[in-house]
Amino acid sequence: MLRRKPTRLELKMDDTEEFESIKKELENRKRQREEVSCLSSGGGASDGEPHPSRADIINERIGFKPQPKMAAPPTFFGNL
């Protein structure tokens, strides 16, 4: 197998400025989302509603709606 020399990457001032601007945009979006969620939930934990668990948040995000399991399987042959 042929080996080549490692690629040299140079960090330029433009790259760092671009990174900082993107980082600030993401932080602003995150802050706005937190404010909206805080306003829509009525102020947080003071409203008496429990916060959803981590599993509930993930299930909602991916669109999974778990169906409750039946206590006993239905009997098809008992009603003949």
mmCIF file with all atom_site columns, C-alpha atoms in Angstrom:
data_model
loop_
_atom_site.group_PDB
_atom_site.id
_atom_site.type_symbol
_atom_site.label_atom_id
_atom_site.label_alt_id
_atom_site.label_comp_id
_atom_site.label_asym_id
_atom_site.label_entity_id
_atom_site.label_seq_id
_atom_site.pdbx_PDB_ins_code
_atom_site.Cartn_x
_atom_site.Cartn_y
_atom_site.Cartn_z
_atom_site.occupancy
_atom_site.B_iso_or_equiv
_atom_site.pdbx_formal_charge
_atom_site.auth_seq_id
_atom_site.auth_comp_id
_atom_site.auth_asym_id
_atom_site.auth_atom_id
_atom_site.pdbx_PDB_model_num
ATOM 1  C CA . MET A 1 1  ? 0.000   0.000   0.000  1.00 0.00 ? 1  MET A CA 1
ATOM 2  C CA . LEU A 1 2  ? 1.362   3.395   -0.935 1.00 0.00 ? 2  LEU A CA 1
ATOM 3  C CA . ARG A 1 3  ? 1.586   6.017   1.722  1.00 0.00 ? 3  ARG A CA 1
ATOM 4  C CA . ARG A 1 4  ? 1.345   9.682   1.028  1.00 0.00 ? 4  ARG A CA 1
ATOM 5  C CA . LYS A 1 5  ? 2.516   12.590  3.089  1.00 0.00 ? 5  LYS A CA 1
ATOM 6  C CA . PRO A 1 6  ? -0.037  14.008  5.537  1.00 0.00 ? 6  PRO A CA 1
ATOM 7  C CA . THR A 1 7  ? -2.097  16.873  4.209  1.00 0.00 ? 7  THR A CA 1
ATOM 8  C CA . ARG A 1 8  ? -1.269  20.163  5.825  1.00 0.00 ? 8  ARG A CA 1
ATOM 9  C CA . LEU A 1 9  ? -4.216  22.326  6.799  1.00 0.00 ? 9  LEU A CA 1
ATOM 10 C CA . GLU A 1 10 ? -3.751  25.983  7.496  1.00 0.00 ? 10 GLU A CA 1
ATOM 11 C CA . LEU A 1 11 ? -6.161  27.935  9.640  1.00 0.00 ? 11 LEU A CA 1
ATOM 12 C CA . LYS A 1 12 ? -6.779  31.389  8.230  1.00 0.00 ? 12 LYS A CA 1
ATOM 13 C CA . MET A 1 13 ? -8.243  34.442  9.900  1.00 0.00 ? 13 MET A CA 1
ATOM 14 C CA . ASP A 1 14 ? -11.306 34.271  7.635  1.00 0.00 ? 14 ASP A CA 1
ATOM 15 C CA . ASP A 1 15 ? -11.981 30.737  8.827  1.00 0.00 ? 15 ASP A CA 1
ATOM 16 C CA . THR A 1 16 ? -11.961 31.741  12.486 1.00 0.00 ? 16 THR A CA 1
ATOM 17 C CA . GLU A 1 17 ? -14.224 34.727  11.806 1.00 0.00 ? 17 GLU A CA 1
ATOM 18 C CA . GLU A 1 18 ? -16.674 32.534  9.921  1.00 0.00 ? 18 GLU A CA 1
ATOM 19 C CA . PHE A 1 19 ? -16.635 29.995  12.755 1.00 0.00 ? 19 PHE A CA 1
ATOM 20 C CA . GLU A 1 20 ? -17.330 32.667  15.355 1.00 0.00 ? 20 GLU A CA 1
ATOM 21 C CA . SER A 1 21 ? -20.231 34.131  13.345 1.00 0.00 ? 21 SER A CA 1
ATOM 22 C CA . ILE A 1 22 ? -21.836 30.700  12.862 1.00 0.00 ? 22 ILE A CA 1
ATOM 23 C CA . LYS A 1 23 ? -21.348 29.918  16.538 1.00 0.00 ? 23 LYS A CA 1
ATOM 24 C CA . LYS A 1 24 ? -23.094 33.169  17.542 1.00 0.00 ? 24 LYS A CA 1
ATOM 25 C CA . GLU A 1 25 ? -25.996 32.449  15.170 1.00 0.00 ? 25 GLU A CA 1
ATOM 26 C CA . LEU A 1 26 ? -26.483 28.987  16.673 1.00 0.00 ? 26 LEU A CA 1
ATOM 27 C CA . GLU A 1 27 ? -26.376 30.389  20.202 1.00 0.00 ? 27 GLU A CA 1
ATOM 28 C CA . ASN A 1 28 ? -28.973 33.028  19.274 1.00 0.00 ? 28 ASN A CA 1
ATOM 29 C CA . ARG A 1 29 ? -31.267 30.381  17.759 1.00 0.00 ? 29 ARG A CA 1
ATOM 30 C CA . LYS A 1 30 ? -30.895 28.220  20.853 1.00 0.00 ? 30 LYS A CA 1
ATOM 31 C CA . ARG A 1 31 ? -31.663 31.171  23.124 1.00 0.00 ? 31 ARG A CA 1
ATOM 32 C CA . GLN A 1 32 ? -34.760 32.052  21.064 1.00 0.00 ? 32 GLN A CA 1
ATOM 33 C CA . ARG A 1 33 ? -36.007 28.458  21.203 1.00 0.00 ? 33 ARG A CA 1
ATOM 34 C CA . GLU A 1 34 ? -35.560 28.397  24.967 1.00 0.00 ? 34 GLU A CA 1
ATOM 35 C CA . GLU A 1 35 ? -37.481 31.678  25.324 1.00 0.00 ? 35 GLU A CA 1
ATOM 36 C CA . VAL A 1 36 ? -40.305 30.399  23.119 1.00 0.00 ? 36 VAL A CA 1
ATOM 37 C CA . SER A 1 37 ? -40.525 27.104  24.982 1.00 0.00 ? 37 SER A CA 1
ATOM 38 C CA . CYS A 1 38 ? -40.462 28.939  28.297 1.00 0.00 ? 38 CYS A CA 1
ATOM 39 C CA . LEU A 1 39 ? -43.293 31.240  27.172 1.00 0.00 ? 39 LEU A CA 1
ATOM 40 C CA . SER A 1 40 ? -45.383 28.445  25.671 1.00 0.00 ? 40 SER A CA 1
ATOM 41 C CA . SER A 1 41 ? -45.093 26.255  28.759 1.00 0.00 ? 41 SER A CA 1
ATOM 42 C CA . GLY A 1 42 ? -46.350 29.037  30.999 1.00 0.00 ? 42 GLY A CA 1
ATOM 43 C CA . GLY A 1 43 ? -43.162 29.811  32.852 1.00 0.00 ? 43 GLY A CA 1
ATOM 44 C CA . GLY A 1 44 ? -41.614 26.461  33.564 1.00 0.00 ? 44 GLY A CA 1
ATOM 45 C CA . ALA A 1 45 ? -42.161 24.224  36.592 1.00 0.00 ? 45 ALA A CA 1
ATOM 46 C CA . SER A 1 46 ? -44.332 26.715  38.497 1.00 0.00 ? 46 SER A CA 1
ATOM 47 C CA . ASP A 1 47 ? -47.458 25.724  36.530 1.00 0.00 ? 47 ASP A CA 1
ATOM 48 C CA . GLY A 1 48 ? -47.655 22.318  38.213 1.00 0.00 ? 48 GLY A CA 1
ATOM 49 C CA . GLU A 1 49 ? -47.239 20.242  35.058 1.00 0.00 ? 49 GLU A CA 1
ATOM 50 C CA . PRO A 1 50 ? -44.459 17.663  35.169 1.00 0.00 ? 50 PRO A CA 1
ATOM 51 C CA . HIS A 1 51 ? -41.693 18.010  32.626 1.00 0.00 ? 51 HIS A CA 1
ATOM 52 C CA . PRO A 1 52 ? -41.594 15.268  29.985 1.00 0.00 ? 52 PRO A CA 1
ATOM 53 C CA . SER A 1 53 ? -38.951 12.618  30.439 1.00 0.00 ? 53 SER A CA 1
ATOM 54 C CA . ARG A 1 54 ? -36.018 12.271  28.085 1.00 0.00 ? 54 ARG A CA 1
ATOM 55 C CA . ALA A 1 55 ? -37.631 9.242   26.458 1.00 0.00 ? 55 ALA A CA 1
ATOM 56 C CA . ASP A 1 56 ? -40.864 11.188  25.894 1.00 0.00 ? 56 ASP A CA 1
ATOM 57 C CA . ILE A 1 57 ? -38.964 14.029  24.234 1.00 0.00 ? 57 ILE A CA 1
ATOM 58 C CA . ILE A 1 58 ? -37.110 11.614  21.941 1.00 0.00 ? 58 ILE A CA 1
ATOM 59 C CA . ASN A 1 59 ? -40.299 9.719   21.068 1.00 0.00 ? 59 ASN A CA 1
ATOM 60 C CA . GLU A 1 60 ? -42.049 12.968  20.181 1.00 0.00 ? 60 GLU A CA 1
ATOM 61 C CA . ARG A 1 61 ? -39.127 14.135  18.072 1.00 0.00 ? 61 ARG A CA 1
ATOM 62 C CA . ILE A 1 62 ? -38.989 10.949  15.996 1.00 0.00 ? 62 ILE A CA 1
ATOM 63 C CA . GLY A 1 63 ? -42.769 10.594  15.799 1.00 0.00 ? 63 GLY A CA 1
ATOM 64 C CA . PHE A 1 64 ? -43.042 7.378   17.818 1.00 0.00 ? 64 PHE A CA 1
ATOM 65 C CA . LYS A 1 65 ? -46.316 6.943   19.646 1.00 0.00 ? 65 LYS A CA 1
ATOM 66 C CA . PRO A 1 66 ? -46.149 3.823   21.825 1.00 0.00 ? 66 PRO A CA 1
ATOM 67 C CA . GLN A 1 67 ? -49.370 1.842   22.032 1.00 0.00 ? 67 GLN A CA 1
ATOM 68 C CA . PRO A 1 68 ? -50.420 0.527   25.457 1.00 0.00 ? 68 PRO A CA 1
ATOM 69 C CA . LYS A 1 69 ? -50.148 -3.226  25.785 1.00 0.00 ? 69 LYS A CA 1
ATOM 70 C CA . MET A 1 70 ? -53.280 -5.205  26.492 1.00 0.00 ? 70 MET A CA 1
ATOM 71 C CA . ALA A 1 71 ? -53.425 -6.965  29.861 1.00 0.00 ? 71 ALA A CA 1
ATOM 72 C CA . ALA A 1 72 ? -54.596 -10.270 28.388 1.00 0.00 ? 72 ALA A CA 1
ATOM 73 C CA . PRO A 1 73 ? -54.798 -11.467 24.800 1.00 0.00 ? 73 PRO A CA 1
ATOM 74 C CA . PRO A 1 74 ? -58.346 -11.619 23.406 1.00 0.00 ? 74 PRO A CA 1
ATOM 75 C CA . THR A 1 75 ? -60.003 -15.010 23.362 1.00 0.00 ? 75 THR A CA 1
ATOM 76 C CA . PHE A 1 76 ? -61.385 -15.806 19.946 1.00 0.00 ? 76 PHE A CA 1
ATOM 77 C CA . PHE A 1 77 ? -62.395 -19.385 20.679 1.00 0.00 ? 77 PHE A CA 1
ATOM 78 C CA . GLY A 1 78 ? -64.221 -18.813 23.956 1.00 0.00 ? 78 GLY A CA 1
ATOM 79 C CA . ASN A 1 79 ? -67.310 -17.249 22.354 1.00 0.00 ? 79 ASN A CA 1
ATOM 80 C CA . LEU A 1 80 ? -68.309 -20.101 20.040 1.00 0.00 ? 80 LEU A CA 1
#
